[in-house]
PDB file of C-alpha atoms in Angstrom:
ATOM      1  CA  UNK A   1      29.935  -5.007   3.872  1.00  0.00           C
ATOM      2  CA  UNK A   2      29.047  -6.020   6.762  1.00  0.00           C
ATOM      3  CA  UNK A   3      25.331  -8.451   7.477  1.00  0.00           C
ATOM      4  CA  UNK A   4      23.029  -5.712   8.762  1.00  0.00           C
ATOM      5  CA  UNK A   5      24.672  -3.487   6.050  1.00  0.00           C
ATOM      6  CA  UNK A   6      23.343  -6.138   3.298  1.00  0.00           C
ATOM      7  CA  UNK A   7      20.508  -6.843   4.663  1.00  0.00           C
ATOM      8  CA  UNK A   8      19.424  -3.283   4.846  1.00  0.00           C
ATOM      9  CA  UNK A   9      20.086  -3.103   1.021  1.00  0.00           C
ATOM     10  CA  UNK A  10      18.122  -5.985   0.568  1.00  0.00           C
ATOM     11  CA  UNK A  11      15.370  -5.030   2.239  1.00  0.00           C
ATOM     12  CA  UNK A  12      15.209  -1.198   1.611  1.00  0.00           C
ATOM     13  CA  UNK A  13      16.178  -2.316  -1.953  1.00  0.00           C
ATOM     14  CA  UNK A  14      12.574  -4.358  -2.595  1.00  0.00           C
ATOM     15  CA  UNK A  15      10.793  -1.880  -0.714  1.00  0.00           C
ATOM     16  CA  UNK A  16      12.473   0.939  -2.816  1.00  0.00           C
ATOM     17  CA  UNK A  17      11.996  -0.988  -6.034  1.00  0.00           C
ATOM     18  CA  UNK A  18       8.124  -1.060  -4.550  1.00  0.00           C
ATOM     19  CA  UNK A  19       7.985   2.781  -3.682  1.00  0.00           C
ATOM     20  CA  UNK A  20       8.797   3.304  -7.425  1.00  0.00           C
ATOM     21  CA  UNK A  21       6.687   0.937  -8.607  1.00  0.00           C
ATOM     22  CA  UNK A  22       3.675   2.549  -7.183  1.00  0.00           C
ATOM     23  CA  UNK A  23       4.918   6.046  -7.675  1.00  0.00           C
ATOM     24  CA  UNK A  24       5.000   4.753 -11.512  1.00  0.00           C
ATOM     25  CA  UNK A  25       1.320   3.481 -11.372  1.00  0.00           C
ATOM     26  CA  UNK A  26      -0.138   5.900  -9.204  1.00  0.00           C
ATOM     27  CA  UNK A  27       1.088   8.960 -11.369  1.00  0.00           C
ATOM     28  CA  UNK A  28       0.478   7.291 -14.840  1.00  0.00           C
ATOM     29  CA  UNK A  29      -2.603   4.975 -14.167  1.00  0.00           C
ATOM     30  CA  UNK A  30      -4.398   6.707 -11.300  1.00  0.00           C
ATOM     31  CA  UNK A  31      -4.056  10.202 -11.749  1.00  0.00           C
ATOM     32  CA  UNK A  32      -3.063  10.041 -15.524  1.00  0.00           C
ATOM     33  CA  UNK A  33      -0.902  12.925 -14.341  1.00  0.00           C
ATOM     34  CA  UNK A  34      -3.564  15.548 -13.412  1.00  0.00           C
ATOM     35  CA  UNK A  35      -4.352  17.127 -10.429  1.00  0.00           C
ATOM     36  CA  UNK A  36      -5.967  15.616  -7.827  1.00  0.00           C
ATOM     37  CA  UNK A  37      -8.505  17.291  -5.907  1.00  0.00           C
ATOM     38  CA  UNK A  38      -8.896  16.172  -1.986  1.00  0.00           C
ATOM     39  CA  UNK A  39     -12.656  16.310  -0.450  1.00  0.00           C
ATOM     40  CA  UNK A  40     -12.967  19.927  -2.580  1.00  0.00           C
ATOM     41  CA  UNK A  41     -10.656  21.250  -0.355  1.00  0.00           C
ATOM     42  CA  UNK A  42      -7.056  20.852  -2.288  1.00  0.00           C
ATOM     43  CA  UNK A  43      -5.456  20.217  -4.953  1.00  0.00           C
ATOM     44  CA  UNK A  44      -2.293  17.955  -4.882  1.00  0.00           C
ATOM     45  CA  UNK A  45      -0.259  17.590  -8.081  1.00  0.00           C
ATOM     46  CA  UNK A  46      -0.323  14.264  -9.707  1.00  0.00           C
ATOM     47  CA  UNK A  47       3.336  13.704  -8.324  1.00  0.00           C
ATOM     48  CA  UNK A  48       2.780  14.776  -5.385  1.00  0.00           C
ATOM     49  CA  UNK A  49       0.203  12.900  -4.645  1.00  0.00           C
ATOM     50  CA  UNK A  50       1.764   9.557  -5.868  1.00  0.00           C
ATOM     51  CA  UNK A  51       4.221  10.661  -3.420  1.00  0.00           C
ATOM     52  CA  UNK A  52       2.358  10.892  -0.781  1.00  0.00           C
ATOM     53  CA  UNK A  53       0.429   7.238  -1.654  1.00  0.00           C
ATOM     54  CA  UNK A  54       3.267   5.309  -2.291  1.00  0.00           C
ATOM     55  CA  UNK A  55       5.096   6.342   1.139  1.00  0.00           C
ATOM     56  CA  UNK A  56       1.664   5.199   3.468  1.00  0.00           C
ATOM     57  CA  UNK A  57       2.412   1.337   2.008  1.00  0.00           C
ATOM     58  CA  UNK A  58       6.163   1.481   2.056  1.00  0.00           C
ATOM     59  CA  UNK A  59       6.271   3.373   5.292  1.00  0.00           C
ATOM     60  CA  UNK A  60       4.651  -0.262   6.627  1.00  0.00           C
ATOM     61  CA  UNK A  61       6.353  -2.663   4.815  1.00  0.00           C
ATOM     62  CA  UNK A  62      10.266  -0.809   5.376  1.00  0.00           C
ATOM     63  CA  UNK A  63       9.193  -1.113   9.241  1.00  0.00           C
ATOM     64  CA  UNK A  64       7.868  -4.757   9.317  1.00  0.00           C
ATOM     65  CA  UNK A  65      11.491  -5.317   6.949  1.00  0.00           C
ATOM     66  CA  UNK A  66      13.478  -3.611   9.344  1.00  0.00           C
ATOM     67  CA  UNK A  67      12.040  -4.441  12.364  1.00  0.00           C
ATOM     68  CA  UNK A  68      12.057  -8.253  12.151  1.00  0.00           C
ATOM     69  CA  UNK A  69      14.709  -8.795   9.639  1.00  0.00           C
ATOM     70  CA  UNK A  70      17.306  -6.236   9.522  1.00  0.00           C
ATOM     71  CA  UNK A  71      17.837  -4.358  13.338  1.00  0.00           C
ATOM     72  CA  UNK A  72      17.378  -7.459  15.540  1.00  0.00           C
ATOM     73  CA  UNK A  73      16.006  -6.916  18.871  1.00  0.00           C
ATOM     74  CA  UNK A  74      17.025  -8.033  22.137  1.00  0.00           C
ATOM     75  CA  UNK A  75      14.828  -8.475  24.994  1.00  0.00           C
ATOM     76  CA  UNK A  76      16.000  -5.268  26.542  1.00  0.00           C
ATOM     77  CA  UNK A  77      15.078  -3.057  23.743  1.00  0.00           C
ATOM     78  CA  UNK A  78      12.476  -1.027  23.179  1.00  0.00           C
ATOM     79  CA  UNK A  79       8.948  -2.715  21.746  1.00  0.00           C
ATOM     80  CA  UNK A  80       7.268  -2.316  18.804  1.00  0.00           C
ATOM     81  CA  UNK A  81       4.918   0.580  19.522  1.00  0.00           C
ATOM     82  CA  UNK A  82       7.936   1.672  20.825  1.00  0.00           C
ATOM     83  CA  UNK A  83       9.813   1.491  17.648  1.00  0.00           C
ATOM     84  CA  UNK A  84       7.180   2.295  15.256  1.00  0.00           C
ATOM     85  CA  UNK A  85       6.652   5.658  16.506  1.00  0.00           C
ATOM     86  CA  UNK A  86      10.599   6.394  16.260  1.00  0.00           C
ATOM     87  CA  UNK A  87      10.414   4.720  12.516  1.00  0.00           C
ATOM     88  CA  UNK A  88       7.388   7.175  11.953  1.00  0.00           C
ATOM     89  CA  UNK A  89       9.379  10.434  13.105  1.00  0.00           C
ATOM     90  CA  UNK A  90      12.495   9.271  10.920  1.00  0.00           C
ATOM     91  CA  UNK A  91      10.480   8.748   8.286  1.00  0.00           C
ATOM     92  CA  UNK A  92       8.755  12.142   8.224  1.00  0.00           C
ATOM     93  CA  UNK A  93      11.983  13.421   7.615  1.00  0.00           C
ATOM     94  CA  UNK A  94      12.952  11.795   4.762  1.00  0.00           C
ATOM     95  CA  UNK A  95       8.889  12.657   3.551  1.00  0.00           C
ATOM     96  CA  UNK A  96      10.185  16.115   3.913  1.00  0.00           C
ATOM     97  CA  UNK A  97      13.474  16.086   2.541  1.00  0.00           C
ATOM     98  CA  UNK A  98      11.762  14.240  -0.301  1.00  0.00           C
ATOM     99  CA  UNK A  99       9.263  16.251  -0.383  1.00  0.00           C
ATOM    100  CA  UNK A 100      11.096  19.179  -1.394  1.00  0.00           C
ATOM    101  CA  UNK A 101      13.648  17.714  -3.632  1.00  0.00           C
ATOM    102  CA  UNK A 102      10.577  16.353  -5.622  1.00  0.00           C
ATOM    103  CA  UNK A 103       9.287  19.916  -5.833  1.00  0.00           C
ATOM    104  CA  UNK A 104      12.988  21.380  -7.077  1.00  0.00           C
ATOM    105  CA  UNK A 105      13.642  18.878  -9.707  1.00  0.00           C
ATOM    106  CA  UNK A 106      10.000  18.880 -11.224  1.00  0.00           C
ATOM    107  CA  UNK A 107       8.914  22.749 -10.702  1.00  0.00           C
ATOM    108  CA  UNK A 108      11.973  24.500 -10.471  1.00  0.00           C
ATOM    109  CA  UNK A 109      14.041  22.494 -13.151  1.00  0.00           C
ATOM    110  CA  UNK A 110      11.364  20.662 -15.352  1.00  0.00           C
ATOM    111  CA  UNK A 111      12.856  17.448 -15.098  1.00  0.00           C
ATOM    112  CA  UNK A 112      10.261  14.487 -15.565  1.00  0.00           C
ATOM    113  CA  UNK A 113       8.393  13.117 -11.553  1.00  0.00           C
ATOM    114  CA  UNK A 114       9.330   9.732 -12.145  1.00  0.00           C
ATOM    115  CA  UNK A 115      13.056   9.714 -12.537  1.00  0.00           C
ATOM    116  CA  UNK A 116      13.238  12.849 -10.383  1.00  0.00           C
ATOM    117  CA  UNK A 117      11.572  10.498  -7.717  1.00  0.00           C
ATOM    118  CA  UNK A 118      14.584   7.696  -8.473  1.00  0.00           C
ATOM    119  CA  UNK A 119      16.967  10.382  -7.914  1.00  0.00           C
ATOM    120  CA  UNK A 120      15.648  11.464  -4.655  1.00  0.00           C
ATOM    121  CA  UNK A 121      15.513   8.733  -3.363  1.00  0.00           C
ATOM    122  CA  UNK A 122      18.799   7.596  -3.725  1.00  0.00           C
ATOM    123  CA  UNK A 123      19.804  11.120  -2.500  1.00  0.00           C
ATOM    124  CA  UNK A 124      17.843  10.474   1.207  1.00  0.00           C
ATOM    125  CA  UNK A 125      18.762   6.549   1.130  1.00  0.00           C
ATOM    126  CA  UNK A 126      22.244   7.771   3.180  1.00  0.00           C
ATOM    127  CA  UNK A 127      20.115   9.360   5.723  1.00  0.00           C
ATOM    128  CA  UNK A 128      17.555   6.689   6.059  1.00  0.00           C
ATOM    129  CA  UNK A 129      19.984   4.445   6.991  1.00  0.00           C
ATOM    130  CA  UNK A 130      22.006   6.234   9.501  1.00  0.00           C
ATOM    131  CA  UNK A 131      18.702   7.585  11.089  1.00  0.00           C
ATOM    132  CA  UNK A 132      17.576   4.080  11.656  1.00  0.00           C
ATOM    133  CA  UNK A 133      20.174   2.358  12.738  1.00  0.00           C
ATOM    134  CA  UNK A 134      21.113   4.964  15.349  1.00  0.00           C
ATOM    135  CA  UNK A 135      18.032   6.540  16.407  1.00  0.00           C
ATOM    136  CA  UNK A 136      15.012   4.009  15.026  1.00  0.00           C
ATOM    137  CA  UNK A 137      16.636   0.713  15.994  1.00  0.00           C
ATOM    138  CA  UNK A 138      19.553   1.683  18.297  1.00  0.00           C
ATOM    139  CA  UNK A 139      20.167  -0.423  21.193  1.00  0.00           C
ATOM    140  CA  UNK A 140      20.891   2.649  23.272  1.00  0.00           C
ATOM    141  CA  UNK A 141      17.409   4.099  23.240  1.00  0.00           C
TER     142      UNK A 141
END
């Protein structure tokens, strides 16, 4: 493995370890698993919604990670404005893709959110990294 390979799984590793930690408290200790209802105007399922919560403060922290410790920069590369809004577009994906596996393991096959949420992640993890390294923080763009 080579040093940007480890220190991706370093890095996404603690902030992965952090997105479950929140999905965790955020479905048992802030929705204690029932609906939530946003400004009267929908209703987001306790999973979803943890979801959704945990991925606004991981969505920072993976960039700040990535950005100053895993893709180095050079002084030709794109800046960070630059960069973030790249991150932000790969990282909608993966919302998505998560999105939707979340919804087939819980709805469709009744397995519990939490460990459903463990699985999907490591299921998008391959794509993460691939859509970072050579979109996010290429040195081509």
């Amino acid at each position: 493995m080579n040093y940007q390979k480890f220190k991706y799984v370093f890095f996404g590793g603690f902030n992965v370890l952090l997105n479950w930690t929140l999905f965790y408290l955020i479905f048992h200790y802030v929705t204690f698993k029932n609906n939530v209802e946003v400004l009267g105007l929908i209703t987001i399922s306790p999973y979803i919604f943890a979801l959704l919560t945990s991925f606004v403060v991981t969505f920072f922290t993976g960039f700040l990670f990535n950005f100053f410790f895993v893709f180095k920069q050079n002084e030709h590369a794109p800046k960070f404005g630059n960069r973030l809004l790249r991150y932000f577009a790969t990282n909608m994906g993966s919302l998505v893709l998560n999105y939707f596996l979340l919804k087939l393991f819980v709805e469709l096959l009744h397995w519990y959110p939490t460990p459903s949420q463990v699985l999907c992640t490591s299921l998008i993890t391959i794509y993460s990294y691939l859509a970072q390294r050579k979109f996010t923080f290429s040195k081509k763009f």
